XYZ file of C-alpha atoms in Angstrom:
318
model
C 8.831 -16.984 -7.106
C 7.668 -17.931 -10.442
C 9.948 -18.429 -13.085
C 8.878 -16.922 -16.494
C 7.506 -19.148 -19.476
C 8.539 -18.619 -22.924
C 5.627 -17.741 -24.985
C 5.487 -18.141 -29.222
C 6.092 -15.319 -30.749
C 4.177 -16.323 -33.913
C 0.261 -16.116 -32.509
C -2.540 -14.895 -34.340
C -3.766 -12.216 -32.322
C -7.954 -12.392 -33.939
C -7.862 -16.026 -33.278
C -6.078 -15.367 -29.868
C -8.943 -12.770 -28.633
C -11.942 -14.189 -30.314
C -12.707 -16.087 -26.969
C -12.296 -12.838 -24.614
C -15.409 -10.891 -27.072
C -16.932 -8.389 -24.340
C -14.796 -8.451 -21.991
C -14.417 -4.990 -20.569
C -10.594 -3.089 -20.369
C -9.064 -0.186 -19.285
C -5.694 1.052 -20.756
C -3.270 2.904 -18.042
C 0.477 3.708 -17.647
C 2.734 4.984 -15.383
C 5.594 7.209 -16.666
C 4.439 5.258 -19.796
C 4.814 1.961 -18.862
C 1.963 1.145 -20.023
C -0.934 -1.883 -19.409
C -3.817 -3.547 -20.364
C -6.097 -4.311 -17.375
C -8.891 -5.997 -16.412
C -11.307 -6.665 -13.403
C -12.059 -9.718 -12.305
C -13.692 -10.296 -8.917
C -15.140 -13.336 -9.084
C -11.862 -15.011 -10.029
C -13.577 -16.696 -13.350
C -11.344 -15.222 -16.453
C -8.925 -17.536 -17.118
C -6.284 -15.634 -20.150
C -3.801 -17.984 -21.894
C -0.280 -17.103 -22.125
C -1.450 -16.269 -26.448
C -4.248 -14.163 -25.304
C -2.231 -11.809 -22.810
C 0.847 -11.617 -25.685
C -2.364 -10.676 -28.523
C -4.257 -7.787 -26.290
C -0.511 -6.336 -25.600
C 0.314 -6.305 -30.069
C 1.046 -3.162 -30.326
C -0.454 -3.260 -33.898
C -3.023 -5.879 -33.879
C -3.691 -5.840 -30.170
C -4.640 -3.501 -27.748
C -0.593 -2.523 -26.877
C 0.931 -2.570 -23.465
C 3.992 -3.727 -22.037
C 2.242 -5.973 -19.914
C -1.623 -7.391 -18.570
C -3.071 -6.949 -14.779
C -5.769 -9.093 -13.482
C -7.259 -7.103 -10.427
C -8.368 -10.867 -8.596
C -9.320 -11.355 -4.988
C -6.410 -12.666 -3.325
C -8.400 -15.724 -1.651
C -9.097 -16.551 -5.353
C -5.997 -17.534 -6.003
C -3.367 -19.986 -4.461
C -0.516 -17.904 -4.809
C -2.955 -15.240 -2.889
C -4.545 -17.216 -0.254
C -0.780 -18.376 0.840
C -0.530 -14.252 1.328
C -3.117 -14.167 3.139
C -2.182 -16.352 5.747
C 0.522 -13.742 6.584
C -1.137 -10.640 4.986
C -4.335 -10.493 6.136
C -5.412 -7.000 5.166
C -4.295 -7.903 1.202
C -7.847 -8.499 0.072
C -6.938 -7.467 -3.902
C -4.100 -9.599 -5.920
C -2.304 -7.991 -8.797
C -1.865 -11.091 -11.520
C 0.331 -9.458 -13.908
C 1.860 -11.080 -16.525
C 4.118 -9.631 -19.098
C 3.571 -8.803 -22.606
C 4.694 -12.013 -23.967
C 2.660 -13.781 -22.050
C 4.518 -15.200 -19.407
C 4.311 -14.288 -15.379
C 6.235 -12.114 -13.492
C 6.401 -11.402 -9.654
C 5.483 -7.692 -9.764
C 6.044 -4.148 -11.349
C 6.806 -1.555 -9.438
C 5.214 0.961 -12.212
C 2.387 -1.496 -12.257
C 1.578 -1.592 -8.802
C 0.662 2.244 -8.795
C -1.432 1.901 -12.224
C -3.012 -1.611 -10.552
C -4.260 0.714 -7.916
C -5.768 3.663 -9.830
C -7.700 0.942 -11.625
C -9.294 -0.406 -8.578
C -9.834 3.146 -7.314
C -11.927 4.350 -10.833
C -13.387 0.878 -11.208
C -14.881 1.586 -7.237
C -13.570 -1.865 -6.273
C -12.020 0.297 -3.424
C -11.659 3.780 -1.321
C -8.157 5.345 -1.248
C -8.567 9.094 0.074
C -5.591 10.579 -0.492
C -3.095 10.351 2.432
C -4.785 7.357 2.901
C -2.915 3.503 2.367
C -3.374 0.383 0.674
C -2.345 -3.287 0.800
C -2.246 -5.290 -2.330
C -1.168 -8.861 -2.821
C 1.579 -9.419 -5.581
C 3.524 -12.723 -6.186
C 6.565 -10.464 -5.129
C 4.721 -10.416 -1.927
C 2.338 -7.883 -0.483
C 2.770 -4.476 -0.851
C 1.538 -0.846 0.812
C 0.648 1.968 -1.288
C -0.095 5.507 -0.249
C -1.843 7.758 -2.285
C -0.139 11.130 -2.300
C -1.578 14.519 -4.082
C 0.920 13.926 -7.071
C 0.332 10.137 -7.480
C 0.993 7.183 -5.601
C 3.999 6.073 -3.200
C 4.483 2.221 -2.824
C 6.539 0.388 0.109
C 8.813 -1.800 -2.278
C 9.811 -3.660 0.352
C 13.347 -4.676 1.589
C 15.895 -4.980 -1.132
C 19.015 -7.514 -1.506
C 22.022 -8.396 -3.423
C 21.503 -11.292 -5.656
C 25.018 -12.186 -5.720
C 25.922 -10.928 -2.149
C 29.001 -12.146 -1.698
C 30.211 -10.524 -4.875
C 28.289 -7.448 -5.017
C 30.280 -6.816 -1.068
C 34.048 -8.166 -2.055
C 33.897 -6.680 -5.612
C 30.903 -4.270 -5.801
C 30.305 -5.562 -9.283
C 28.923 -9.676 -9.808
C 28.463 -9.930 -13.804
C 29.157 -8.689 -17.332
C 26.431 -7.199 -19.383
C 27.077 -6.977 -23.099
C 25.059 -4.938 -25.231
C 24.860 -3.942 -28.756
C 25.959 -0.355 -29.077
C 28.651 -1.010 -26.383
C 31.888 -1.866 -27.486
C 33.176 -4.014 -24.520
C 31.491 -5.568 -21.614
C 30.573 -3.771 -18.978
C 30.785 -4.728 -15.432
C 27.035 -4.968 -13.041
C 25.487 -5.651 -9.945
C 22.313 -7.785 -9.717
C 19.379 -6.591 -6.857
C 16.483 -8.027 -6.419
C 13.219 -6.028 -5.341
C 11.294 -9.078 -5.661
C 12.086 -9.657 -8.911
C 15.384 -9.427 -10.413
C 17.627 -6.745 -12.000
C 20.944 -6.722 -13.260
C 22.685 -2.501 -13.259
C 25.005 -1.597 -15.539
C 26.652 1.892 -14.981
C 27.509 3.961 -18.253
C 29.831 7.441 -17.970
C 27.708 9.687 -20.435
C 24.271 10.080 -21.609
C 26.271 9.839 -25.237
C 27.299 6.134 -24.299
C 23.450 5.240 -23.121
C 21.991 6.627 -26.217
C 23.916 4.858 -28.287
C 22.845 1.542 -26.809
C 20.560 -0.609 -28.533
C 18.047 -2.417 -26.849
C 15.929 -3.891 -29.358
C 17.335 -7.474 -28.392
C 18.285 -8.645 -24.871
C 21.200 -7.988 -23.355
C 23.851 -10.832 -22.871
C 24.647 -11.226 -18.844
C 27.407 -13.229 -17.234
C 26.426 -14.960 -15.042
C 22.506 -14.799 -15.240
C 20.939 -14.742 -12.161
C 18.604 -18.064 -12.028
C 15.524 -16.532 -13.009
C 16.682 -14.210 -15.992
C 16.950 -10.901 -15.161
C 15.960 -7.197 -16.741
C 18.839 -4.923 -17.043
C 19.031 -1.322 -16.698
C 21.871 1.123 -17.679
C 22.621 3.908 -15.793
C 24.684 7.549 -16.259
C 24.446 9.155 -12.959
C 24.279 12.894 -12.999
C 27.123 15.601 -12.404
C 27.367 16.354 -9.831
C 25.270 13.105 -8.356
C 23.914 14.785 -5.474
C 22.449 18.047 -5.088
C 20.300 19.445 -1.916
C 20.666 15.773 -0.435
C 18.895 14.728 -3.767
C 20.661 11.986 -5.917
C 19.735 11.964 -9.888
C 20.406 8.862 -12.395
C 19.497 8.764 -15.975
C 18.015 5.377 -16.501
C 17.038 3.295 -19.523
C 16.087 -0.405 -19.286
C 15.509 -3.966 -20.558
C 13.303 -6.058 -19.523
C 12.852 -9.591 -19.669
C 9.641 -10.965 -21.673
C 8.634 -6.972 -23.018
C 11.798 -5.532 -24.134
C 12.498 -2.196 -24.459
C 9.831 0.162 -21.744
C 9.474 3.632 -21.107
C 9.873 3.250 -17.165
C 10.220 0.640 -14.720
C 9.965 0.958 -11.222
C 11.340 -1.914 -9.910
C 14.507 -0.868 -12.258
C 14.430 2.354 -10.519
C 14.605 1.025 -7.041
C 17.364 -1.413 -8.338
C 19.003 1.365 -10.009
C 19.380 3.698 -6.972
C 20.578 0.499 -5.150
C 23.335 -0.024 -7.402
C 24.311 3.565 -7.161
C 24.188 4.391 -3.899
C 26.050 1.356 -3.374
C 28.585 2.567 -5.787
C 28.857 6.021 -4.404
C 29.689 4.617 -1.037
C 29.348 6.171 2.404
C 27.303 9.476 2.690
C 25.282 8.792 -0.584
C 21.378 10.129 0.154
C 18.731 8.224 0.951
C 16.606 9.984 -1.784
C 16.667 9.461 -5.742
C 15.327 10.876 -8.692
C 15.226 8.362 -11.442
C 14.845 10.210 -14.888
C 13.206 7.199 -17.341
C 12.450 7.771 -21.143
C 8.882 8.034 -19.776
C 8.949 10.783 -16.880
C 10.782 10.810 -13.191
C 9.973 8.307 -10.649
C 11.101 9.066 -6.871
C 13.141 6.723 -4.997
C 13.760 6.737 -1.151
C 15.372 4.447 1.301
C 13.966 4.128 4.910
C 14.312 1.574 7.848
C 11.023 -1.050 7.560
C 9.702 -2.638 11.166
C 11.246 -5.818 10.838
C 14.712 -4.291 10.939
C 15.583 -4.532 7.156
C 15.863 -1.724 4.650
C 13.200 -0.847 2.318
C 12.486 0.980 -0.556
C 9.799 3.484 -1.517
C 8.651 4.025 -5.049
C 6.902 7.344 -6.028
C 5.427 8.430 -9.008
C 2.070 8.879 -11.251
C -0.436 6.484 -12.572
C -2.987 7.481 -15.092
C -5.615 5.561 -16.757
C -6.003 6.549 -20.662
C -8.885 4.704 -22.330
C -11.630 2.092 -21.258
C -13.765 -0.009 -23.597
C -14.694 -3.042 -24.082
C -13.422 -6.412 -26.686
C -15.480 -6.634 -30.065
């Protein structure tokens, strides 16, 4: 798992791009997380950290909360080490956030990462039809579904586990907006997520988010952090619903993210204790995002993202 690098803030986005002139883009989001991506098949664009943080300026850039390099797996070491265990994972998604530094997936991402390859006719996805894509989170399966895309997140865990099972809570997440500390639970989905619950949709407007939260103790790789009201009632025809905004590390700030979703409905459901469903809505700034939880081969529980991915704009550097 790569830890994220700190990028400088203070780059000069002309300078930063002038190297990258013609190279073509494409501009996609999923409940508007949104990207900047690019295809690469013969493994030969090589972005800096200051490039990736200048396309994703929001004002002198291109904007996005993040970058995706669609790269053959073997082309990469991270992806050839895959490969050894996934062979089937022939594309790689090398994402990397919008400051720059690298993260080990996005679950919003994945479903955007695999529109791209569909319009750019890198590959063939009827729909009904599934997928296997290499991330550094590990590989994952996507189905394409008449509304969108449905992605096998893969097994989920506590990152704190003897914590999150004695006291169903591990840290304290401090925020400004929020008047006292709040206690959290930290899941990983392959990358990590601290959950914060909040009792009214009053309380999780009010918090601000323009600067990171504070989180006690911080799990070893940083962490993004979502806050949570869950509806009234929670459940309703065996459906849970959560009202979700969220943090995250190196971007700040998004209109979705899936792998905060997944962690959400984890934290939840864990919460809500025996007899909580199996099935989530997850109501972001953005849009809704599905979340369901289902028994994977090897034993372990996984979780299933579902949701929309839409490509916007395509062009090409000046």
């Amino acid at each position: 798992m790569d830890e994220p690098q700190a990028v400088a803030a203070d780059h000069n986005s002309t300078a930063d791009t002038a190297a990258l002139s013609g190279l073509k883009f494409s501009k996609g989001h999923g409940t508007g997380n949104d990207f900047v991506l690019v295809a690469d098949p013969n493994g030969t664009l090589a972005v800096t950290p200051e490039q990736v943080a200048a396309l994703c300026d929001r004002h002198r850039g291109i904007g996005g909360d993040g970058l995706i390099r669609a790269v053959p797996s073997r082309l990469l070491p991270e992806g050839q080490e895959l490969l050894t265990r996934t062979p089937d994972a022939e594309w790689f998604m090398d994402y990397r956030n919008g400051d720059g530094s690298l993260s080990e997936m996005c679950g919003n991402g994945v479903r955007v990462f695999v529109h791209f390859l569909i319009t750019e006719g890198l590959v063939d996805l009827p729909a009904g039809e599934s997928l296997t894509i290499g991330t550094r989170g590990g590989a994952k399966t996507i189905v394409r579904t008449a509304a969108g895309y449905a992605v096998d997140m893969g097994p989920w865990e506590f990152i704190f586990p003897g914590e999150a099972t004695a006291r169903a809570m591990d840290s304290l997440v401090s925020a400004a907006g929020l008047e006292v500390a709040r206690p959290a639970l930290s899941v990983s989905m392959g990358n990590p997520h601290t959950v914060v619950a909040l009792a009214e949709l009053a309380e999780l407007q009010a918090t601000q988010l323009f600067t990171a939260p504070h989180v006690d103790p911080t799990p070893p790789h940083g962490t993004n952090v979502e806050f949570v009201v869950p509806s009234e009632p929670l459940v309703h025809e065996g459906v849970g619903t959560i009202t979700m905004r969220v943090h995250e590390r190196g971007v700040g700030e998004t209109q979705s993210c899936g792998t905060g979703a997944c962690a959400a409905a984890v934290a939840i459901r864990h919460w809500a204790g025996q007899g909580a469903p199996d099935v989530w809505n997850v109501q972001v700034p953005g849009g809704v995002v599905g979340v369901k939880f289902f028994l994977g081969a090897e034993g372990h529980e996984h979780v299933e993202l579902s949701g929309p991915a839409v490509i916007v704009a395509s062009g090409t550097l000046s």
